[in-house]
Coordinates of C-alpha atoms and ligand atoms in Angstrom, one line a residue:
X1 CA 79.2 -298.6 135.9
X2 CA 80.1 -294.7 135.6
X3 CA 82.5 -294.0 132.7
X4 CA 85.2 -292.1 134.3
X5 CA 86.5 -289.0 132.4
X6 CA 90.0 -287.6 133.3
X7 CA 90.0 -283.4 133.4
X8 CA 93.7 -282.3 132.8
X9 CA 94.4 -279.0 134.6
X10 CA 92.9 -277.5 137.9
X11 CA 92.4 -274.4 137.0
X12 CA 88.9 -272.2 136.7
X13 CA 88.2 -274.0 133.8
X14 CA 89.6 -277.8 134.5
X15 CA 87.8 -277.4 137.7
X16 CA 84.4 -275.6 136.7
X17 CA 84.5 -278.6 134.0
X18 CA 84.9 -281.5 136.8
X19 CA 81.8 -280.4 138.8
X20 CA 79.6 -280.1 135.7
X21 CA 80.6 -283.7 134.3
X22 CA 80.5 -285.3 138.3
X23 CA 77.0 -283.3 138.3
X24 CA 76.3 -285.2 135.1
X25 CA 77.0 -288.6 136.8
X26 CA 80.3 -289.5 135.5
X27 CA 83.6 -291.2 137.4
X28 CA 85.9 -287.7 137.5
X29 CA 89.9 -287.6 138.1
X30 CA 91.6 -284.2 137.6
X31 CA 95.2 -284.4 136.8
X32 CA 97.1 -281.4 137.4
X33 CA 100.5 -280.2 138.1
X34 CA 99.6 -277.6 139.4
X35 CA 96.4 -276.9 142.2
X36 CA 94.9 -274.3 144.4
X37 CA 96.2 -273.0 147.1
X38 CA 96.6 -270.6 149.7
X39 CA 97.2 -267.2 147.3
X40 CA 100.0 -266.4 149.1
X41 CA 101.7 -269.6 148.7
X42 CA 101.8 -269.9 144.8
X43 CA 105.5 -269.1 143.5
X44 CA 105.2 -266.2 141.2
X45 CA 108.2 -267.8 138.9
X46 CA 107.8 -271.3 138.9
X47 CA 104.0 -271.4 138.5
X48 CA 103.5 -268.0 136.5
X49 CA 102.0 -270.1 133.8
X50 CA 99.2 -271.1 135.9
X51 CA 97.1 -268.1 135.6
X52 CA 94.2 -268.8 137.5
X53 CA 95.8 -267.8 140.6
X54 CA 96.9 -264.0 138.9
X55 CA 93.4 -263.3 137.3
X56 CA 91.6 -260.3 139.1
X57 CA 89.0 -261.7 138.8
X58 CA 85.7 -260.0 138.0
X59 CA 83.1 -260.2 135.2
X60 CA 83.1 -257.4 132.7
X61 CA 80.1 -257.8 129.9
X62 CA 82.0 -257.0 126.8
X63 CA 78.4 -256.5 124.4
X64 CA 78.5 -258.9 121.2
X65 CA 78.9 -257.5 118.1
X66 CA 79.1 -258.6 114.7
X67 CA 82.2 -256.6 114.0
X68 CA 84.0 -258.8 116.8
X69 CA 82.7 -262.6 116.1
X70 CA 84.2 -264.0 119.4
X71 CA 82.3 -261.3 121.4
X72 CA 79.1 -263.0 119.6
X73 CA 80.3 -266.5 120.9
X74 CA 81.6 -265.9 124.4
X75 CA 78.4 -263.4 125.3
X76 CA 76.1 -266.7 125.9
X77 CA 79.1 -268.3 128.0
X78 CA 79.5 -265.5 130.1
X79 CA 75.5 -264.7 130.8
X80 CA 75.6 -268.6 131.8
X81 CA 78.5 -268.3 134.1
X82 CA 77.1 -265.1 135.8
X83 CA 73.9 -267.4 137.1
X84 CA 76.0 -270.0 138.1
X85 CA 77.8 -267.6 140.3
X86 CA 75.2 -265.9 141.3
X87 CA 73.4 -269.3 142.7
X88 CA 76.5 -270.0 144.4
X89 CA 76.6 -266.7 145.7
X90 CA 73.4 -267.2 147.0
X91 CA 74.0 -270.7 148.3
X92 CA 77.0 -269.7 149.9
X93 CA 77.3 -265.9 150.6
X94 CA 80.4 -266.6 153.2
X95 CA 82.6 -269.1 151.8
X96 CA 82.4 -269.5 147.9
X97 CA 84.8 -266.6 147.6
X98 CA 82.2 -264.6 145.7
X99 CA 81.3 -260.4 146.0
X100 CA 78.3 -259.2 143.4
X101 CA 79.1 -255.7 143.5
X102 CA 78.2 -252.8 141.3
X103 CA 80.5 -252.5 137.8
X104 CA 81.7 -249.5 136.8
X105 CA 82.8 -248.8 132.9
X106 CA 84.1 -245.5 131.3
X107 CA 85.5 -245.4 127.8
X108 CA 87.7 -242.4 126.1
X109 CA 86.9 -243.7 122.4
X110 CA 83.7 -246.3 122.6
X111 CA 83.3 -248.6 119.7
X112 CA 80.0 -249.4 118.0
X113 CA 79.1 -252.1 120.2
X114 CA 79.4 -249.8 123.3
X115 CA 77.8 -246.8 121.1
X116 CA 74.9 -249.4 120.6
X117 CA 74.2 -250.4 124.3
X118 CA 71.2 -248.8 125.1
X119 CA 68.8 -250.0 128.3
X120 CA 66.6 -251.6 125.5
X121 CA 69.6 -253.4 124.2
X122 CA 71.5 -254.2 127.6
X123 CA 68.0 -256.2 128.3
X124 CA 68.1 -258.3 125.4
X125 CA 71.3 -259.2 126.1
X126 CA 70.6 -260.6 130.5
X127 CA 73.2 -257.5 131.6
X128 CA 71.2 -256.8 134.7
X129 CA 71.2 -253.1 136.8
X130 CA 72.1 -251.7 133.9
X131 CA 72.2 -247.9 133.4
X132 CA 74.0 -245.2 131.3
X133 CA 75.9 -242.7 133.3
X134 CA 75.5 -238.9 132.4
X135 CA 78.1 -237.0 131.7
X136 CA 78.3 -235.4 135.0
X137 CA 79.1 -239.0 136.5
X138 CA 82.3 -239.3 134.3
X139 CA 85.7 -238.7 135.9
X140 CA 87.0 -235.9 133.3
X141 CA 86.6 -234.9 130.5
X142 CA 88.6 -237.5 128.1
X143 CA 85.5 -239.9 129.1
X144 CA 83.0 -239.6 126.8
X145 CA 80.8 -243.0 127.7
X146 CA 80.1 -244.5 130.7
X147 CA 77.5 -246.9 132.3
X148 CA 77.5 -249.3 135.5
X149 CA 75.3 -252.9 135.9
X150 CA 75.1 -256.1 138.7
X151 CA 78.7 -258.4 138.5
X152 CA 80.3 -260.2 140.7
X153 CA 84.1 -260.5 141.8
X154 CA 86.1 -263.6 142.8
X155 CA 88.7 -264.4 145.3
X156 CA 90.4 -266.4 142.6
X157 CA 92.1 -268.9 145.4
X158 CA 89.2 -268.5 147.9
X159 CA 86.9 -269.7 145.2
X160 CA 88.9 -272.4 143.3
X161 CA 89.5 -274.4 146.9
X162 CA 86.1 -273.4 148.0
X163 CA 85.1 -275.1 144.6
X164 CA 88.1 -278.1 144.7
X165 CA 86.4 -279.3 148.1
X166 CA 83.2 -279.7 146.8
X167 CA 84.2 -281.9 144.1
X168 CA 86.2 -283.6 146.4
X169 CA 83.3 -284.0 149.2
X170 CA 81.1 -285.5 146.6
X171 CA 84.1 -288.2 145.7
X172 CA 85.9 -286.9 143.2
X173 CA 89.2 -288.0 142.8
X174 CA 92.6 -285.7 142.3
X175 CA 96.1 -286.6 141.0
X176 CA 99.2 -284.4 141.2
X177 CA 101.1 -285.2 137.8
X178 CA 103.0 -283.3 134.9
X179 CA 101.9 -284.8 131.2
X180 CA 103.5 -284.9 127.7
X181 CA 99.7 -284.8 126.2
X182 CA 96.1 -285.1 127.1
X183 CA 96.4 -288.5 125.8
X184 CA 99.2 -289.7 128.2
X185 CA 96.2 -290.0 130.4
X186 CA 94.4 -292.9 128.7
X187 CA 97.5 -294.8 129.8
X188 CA 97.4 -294.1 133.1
X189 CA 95.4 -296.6 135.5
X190 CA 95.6 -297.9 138.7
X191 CA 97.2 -297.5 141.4
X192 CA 98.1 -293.9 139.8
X193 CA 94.2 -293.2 139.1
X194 CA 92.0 -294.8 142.0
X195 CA 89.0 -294.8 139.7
X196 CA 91.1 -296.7 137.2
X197 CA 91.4 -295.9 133.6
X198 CA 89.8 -293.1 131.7
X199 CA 87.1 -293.7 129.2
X200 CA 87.6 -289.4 128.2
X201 CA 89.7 -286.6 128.4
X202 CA 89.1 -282.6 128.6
X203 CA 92.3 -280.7 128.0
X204 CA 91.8 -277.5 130.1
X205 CA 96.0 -277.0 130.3
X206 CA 94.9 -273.1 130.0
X207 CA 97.9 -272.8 127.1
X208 CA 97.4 -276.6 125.2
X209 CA 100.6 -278.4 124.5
X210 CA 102.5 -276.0 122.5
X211 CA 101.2 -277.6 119.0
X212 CA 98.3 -274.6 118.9
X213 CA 99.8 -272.1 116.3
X214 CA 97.0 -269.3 117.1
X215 CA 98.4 -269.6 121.1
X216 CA 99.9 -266.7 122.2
X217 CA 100.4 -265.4 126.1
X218 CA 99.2 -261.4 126.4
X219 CA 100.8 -260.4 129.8
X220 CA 99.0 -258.8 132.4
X221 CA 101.1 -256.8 135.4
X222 CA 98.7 -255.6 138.5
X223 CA 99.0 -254.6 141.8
X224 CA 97.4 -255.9 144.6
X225 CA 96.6 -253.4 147.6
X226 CA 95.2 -253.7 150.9
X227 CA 92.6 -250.8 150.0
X228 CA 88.6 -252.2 149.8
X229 CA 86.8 -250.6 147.0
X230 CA 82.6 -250.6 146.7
X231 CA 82.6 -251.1 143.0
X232 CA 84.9 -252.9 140.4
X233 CA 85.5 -249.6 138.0
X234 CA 87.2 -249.7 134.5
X235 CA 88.5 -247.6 132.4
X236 CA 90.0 -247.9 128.5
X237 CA 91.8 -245.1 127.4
X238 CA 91.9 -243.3 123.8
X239 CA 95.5 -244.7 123.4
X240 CA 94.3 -248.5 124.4
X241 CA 95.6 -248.5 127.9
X242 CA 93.6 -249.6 130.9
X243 CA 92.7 -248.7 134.6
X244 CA 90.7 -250.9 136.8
X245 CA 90.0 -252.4 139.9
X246 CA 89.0 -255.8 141.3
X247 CA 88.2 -256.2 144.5
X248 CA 88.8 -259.4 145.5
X249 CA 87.0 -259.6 149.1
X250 CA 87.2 -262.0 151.6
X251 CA 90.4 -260.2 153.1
X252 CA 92.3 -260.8 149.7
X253 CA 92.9 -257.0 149.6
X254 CA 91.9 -255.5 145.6
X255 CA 93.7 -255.6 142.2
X256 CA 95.0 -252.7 140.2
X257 CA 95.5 -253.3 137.0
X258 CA 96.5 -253.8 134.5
X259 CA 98.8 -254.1 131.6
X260 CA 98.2 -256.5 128.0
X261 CA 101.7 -257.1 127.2
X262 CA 101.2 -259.9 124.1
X263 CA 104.1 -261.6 123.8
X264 CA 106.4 -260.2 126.6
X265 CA 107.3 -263.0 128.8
X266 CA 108.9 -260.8 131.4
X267 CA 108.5 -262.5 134.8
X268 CA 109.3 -260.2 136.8
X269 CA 107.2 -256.9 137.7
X270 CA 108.4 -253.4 136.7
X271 CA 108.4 -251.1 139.2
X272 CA 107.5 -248.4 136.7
X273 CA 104.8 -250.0 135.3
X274 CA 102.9 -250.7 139.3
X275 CA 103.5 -246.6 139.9
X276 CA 102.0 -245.9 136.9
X277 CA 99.1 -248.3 137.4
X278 CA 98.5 -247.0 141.0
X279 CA 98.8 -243.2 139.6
X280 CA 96.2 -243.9 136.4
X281 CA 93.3 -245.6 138.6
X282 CA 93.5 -243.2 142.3
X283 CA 93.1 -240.7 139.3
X284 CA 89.9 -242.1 137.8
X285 CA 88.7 -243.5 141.0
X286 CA 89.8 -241.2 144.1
X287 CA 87.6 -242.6 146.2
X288 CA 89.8 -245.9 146.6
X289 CA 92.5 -243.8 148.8
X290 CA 89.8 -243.1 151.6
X291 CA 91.5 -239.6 152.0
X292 CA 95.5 -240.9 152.3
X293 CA 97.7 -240.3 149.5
X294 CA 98.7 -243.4 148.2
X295 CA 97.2 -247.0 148.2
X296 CA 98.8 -249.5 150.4
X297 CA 100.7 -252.2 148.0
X298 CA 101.0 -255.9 149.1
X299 CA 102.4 -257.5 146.1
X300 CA 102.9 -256.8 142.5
X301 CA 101.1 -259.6 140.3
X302 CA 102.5 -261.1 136.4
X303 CA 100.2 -263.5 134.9
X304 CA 100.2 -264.8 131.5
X305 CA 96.7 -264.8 130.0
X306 CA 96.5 -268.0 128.1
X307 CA 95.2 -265.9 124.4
X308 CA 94.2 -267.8 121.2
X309 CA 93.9 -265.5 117.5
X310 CA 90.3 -266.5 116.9
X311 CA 88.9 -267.6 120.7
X312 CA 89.2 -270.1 122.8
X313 CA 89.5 -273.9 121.4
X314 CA 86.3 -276.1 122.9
X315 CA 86.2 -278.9 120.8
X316 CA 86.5 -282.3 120.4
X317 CA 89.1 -284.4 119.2
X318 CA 89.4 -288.2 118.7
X319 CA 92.9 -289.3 118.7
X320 CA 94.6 -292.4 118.1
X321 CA 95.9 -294.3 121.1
X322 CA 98.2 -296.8 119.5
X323 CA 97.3 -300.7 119.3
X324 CA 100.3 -302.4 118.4
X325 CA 99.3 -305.6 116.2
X326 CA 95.8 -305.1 116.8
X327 CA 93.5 -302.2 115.6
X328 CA 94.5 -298.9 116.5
X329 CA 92.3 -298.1 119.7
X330 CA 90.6 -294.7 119.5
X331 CA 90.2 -292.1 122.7
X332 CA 88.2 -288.7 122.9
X333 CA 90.1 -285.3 123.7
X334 CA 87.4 -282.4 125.0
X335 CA 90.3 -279.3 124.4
X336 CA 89.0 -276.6 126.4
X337 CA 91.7 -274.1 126.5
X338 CA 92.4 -270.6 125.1
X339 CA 90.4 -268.5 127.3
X340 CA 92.4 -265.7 127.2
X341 CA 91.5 -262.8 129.3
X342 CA 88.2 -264.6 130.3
X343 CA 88.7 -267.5 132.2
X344 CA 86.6 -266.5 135.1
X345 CA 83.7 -264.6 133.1
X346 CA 83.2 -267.8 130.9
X347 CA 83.7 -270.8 132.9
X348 CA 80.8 -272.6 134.3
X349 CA 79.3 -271.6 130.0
X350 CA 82.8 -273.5 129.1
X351 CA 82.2 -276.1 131.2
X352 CA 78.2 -276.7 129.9
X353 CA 80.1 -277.3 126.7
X354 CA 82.8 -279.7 127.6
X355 CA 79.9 -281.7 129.4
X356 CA 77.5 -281.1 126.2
X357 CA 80.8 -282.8 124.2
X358 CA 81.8 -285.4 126.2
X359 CA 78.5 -286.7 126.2
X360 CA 78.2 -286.5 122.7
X361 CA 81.2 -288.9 122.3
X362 CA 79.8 -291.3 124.6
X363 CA 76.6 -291.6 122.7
X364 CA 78.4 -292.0 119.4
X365 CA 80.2 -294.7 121.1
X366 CA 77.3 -296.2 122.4
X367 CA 75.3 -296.0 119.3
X368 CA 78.6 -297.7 117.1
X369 CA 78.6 -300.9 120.0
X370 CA 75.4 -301.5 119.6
X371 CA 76.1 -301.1 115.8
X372 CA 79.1 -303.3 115.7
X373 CA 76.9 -305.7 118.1
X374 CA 74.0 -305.9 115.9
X375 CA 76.3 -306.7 113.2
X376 CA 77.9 -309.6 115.3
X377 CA 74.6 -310.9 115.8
X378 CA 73.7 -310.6 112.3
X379 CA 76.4 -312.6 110.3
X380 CA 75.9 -315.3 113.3
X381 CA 72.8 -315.0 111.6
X382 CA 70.8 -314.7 115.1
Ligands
FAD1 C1 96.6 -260.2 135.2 C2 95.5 -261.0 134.8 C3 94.2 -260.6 135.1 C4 93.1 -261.4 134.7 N1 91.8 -260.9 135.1 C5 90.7 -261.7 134.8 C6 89.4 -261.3 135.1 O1 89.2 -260.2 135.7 N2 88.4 -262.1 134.8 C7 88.6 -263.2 134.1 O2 87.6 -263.9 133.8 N3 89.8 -263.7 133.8 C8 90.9 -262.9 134.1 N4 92.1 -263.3 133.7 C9 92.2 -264.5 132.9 C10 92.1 -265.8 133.7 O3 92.9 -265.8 134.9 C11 92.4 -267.0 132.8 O4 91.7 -267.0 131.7 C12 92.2 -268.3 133.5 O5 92.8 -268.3 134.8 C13 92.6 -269.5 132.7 O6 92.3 -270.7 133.5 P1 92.6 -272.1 132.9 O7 92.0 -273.0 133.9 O8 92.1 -272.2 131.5 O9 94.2 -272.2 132.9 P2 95.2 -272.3 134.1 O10 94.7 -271.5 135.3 O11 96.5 -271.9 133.5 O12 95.2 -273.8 134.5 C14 95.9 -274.8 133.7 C15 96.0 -276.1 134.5 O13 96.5 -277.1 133.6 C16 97.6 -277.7 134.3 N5 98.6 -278.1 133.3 C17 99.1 -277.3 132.2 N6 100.0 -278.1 131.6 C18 100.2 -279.2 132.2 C19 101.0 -280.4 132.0 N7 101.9 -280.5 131.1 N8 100.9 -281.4 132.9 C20 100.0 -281.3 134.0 N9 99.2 -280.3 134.2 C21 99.3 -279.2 133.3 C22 98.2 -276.6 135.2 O14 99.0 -277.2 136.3 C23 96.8 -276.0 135.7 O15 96.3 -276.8 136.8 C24 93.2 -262.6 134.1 C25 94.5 -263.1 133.8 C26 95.6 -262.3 134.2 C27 97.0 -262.8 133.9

């Protein structure tokens, strides 16, 4: 029979992690207190600190470099993601919630890895279309660097049902439930979990369980407006601000954004903060107003980007599950949470992980039964 693995959170990353390990042949259950749903249903207060539903959410390659070791470790996990999507653009052009549009970048004060980024080097590294703009392509004059290349955009809610269904369709199992702990899981059975107990469990609760010292939220403000756009453009500014835009398709209107507020756990939009936004990016971008004055505004957006000081946490973790008189019963913990900024950009090379892990434990554990079984048969002297 199937081991059955237990994915807390149903996020990008709890749910990009369910289809990988249900691809892989295992039992999946994702517990969650929190799922998609209709954007425009999700309460901004009560479920800010779900951010999948806030994201943008687009794919920016942000080039490794050895001055910035997490850019080194997240470049393979977003190249992966980006031909996931793209397959399941290709699969399903109309309903996946997926654009692959052109991305623009322009940068007031590059860094060495932007300085660095030739054509040569932006084909080593899989970032396809790419190409440096000339000077006479850059909005003003502040820009001094600027280049565009193939990425996609998502329809954060579009895609995360589109993606829910399918797990769904091919008999996964979901549970609506808030937890203490990942491990509270391994003590759930049935009739809570139809598929029974859990023989693992992947932690993607975006934040972890407030034990993390290096978690930290960075907010983000946008502003979502009923404007289309033809390319997702960024811009970083000498004094560290942003300007961009995501166009999220599908009739989900497009995000400007966007402020990185660590820290600041201000629910609530400022209404100085959305003019500003609007002001900076019809500025670098014109184009977006079609000839009106201002951009139509739908809704403000507040996320909380789930940030970790050294990168995400994907890792394993065996923990103790209690035992009373008896032996104290181990359980396996996949964390995957921490992604920051990301979530989108790296999920299905996340995902590859938590499946690469969980299947890890499971041979371990298979290799120490047939140890302990061995032995068994040994003193019986068989
Ligand atoms: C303004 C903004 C713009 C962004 N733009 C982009 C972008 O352009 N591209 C990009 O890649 N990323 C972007 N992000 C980041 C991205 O949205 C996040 O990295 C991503 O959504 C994190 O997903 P997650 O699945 O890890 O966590 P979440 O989406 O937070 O999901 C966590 C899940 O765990 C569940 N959970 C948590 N605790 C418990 C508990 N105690 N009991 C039960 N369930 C629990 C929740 O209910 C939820 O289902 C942006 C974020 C913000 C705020």
């Amino acid at each position: 029979m199937s081991r059955h693995v237990g994915v807390l959170g149903a996020g990008v990353t709890g749910i990009s992690s369910a289809i990988l390990l249900q691809r892989a042949g295992y039992l999946v259950t994702i517990i969650a207190k929190d799922f998609p749903a209709g954007f425009e249903t999700i309460d901004p207060v009560t479920q800010i600190n779900y951010t999948s539903p806030w994201g943008g959410a687009h794919n920016r390659w942000v080039p490794p470099h050895p001055s910035n070791p997490q850019s080194v470790f997240e470049h393979p996990l977003s190249t992966t993601t980006f031909s996931h999507m793209k397959s399941l653009f290709t699969s399903h052009p109309k309903t996946a919630g997926i654009t692959f549009l052109k991305g623009i970048e322009y940068l007031e004060s590059p860094g060495p890895e932007y300085q660095s980024l030739t054509p040569a080097k932006a084909a080593e590294l899989n970032l396809p279309g790419f190409r440096l703009l000339s000077p006479d392509e850059f909005p003003d004059s502040k820009v001094t660097w600027g280049c565009e290349y193939e990425t996609y955009c998502v329809n954060p809610m579009v895609y995360l049902s589109f993606l829910l269904r399918r797990f769904v369709h091919r008999g996964g199992r979901i549970h609506k439930h808030t937890l203490r702990s990942p491990v509270e899981i391994f003590s759930l059975s049935q009739p809570v979990l139809k598929n029974g107990q859990v023989d693992a469990v992947v932690d993607a609760s975006g934040n972890g369980f407030g034990d993390d010292a290096n978690m930290f939220i960075t907010r983000g403000q946008t502003v979502l407006v009923a404007e289309e756009c033809d390319a997702t453009v960024t811009r970083q500014n000498a004094d560290g601000s942003w300007t961009f835009c995501v166009p999220r398709g599908f009739e989900g209107g497009t995000v400007i954004g966007g402020t990185k507020e660590v820290d600041d756990w201000e629910c609530s939009p400022r209404l100085e903060t959305r003019e500003r936004l609007l002001k900076m990016f019809a500025g670098t971008y014109p184009k977006i107003l079609g000839g009106k004055g201002r951009m139509t505004v739908m809704a403000d957006i507040v996320g909380r980007r789930p940030s970790r000081k050294g990168g995400p946490r994907i890792e394993g973790e065996v923990v103790g599950l209690g035992g009373g008189e008896e032996e104290e019963k181990k359980g396996f913990v996949m964390h995957a949470y921490g992604l920051g900024g990301r979530g989108y950009e790296l999920s299905w090379g996340v995902a590859e992980r938590v499946v690469e892990g969980v299947e890890g434990w499971f041979s371990c554990a298979r290799r120490d039964a047939t140890a302990t079984l061995l032995g068994t048969l040994d003193q019986e002297g068989l």
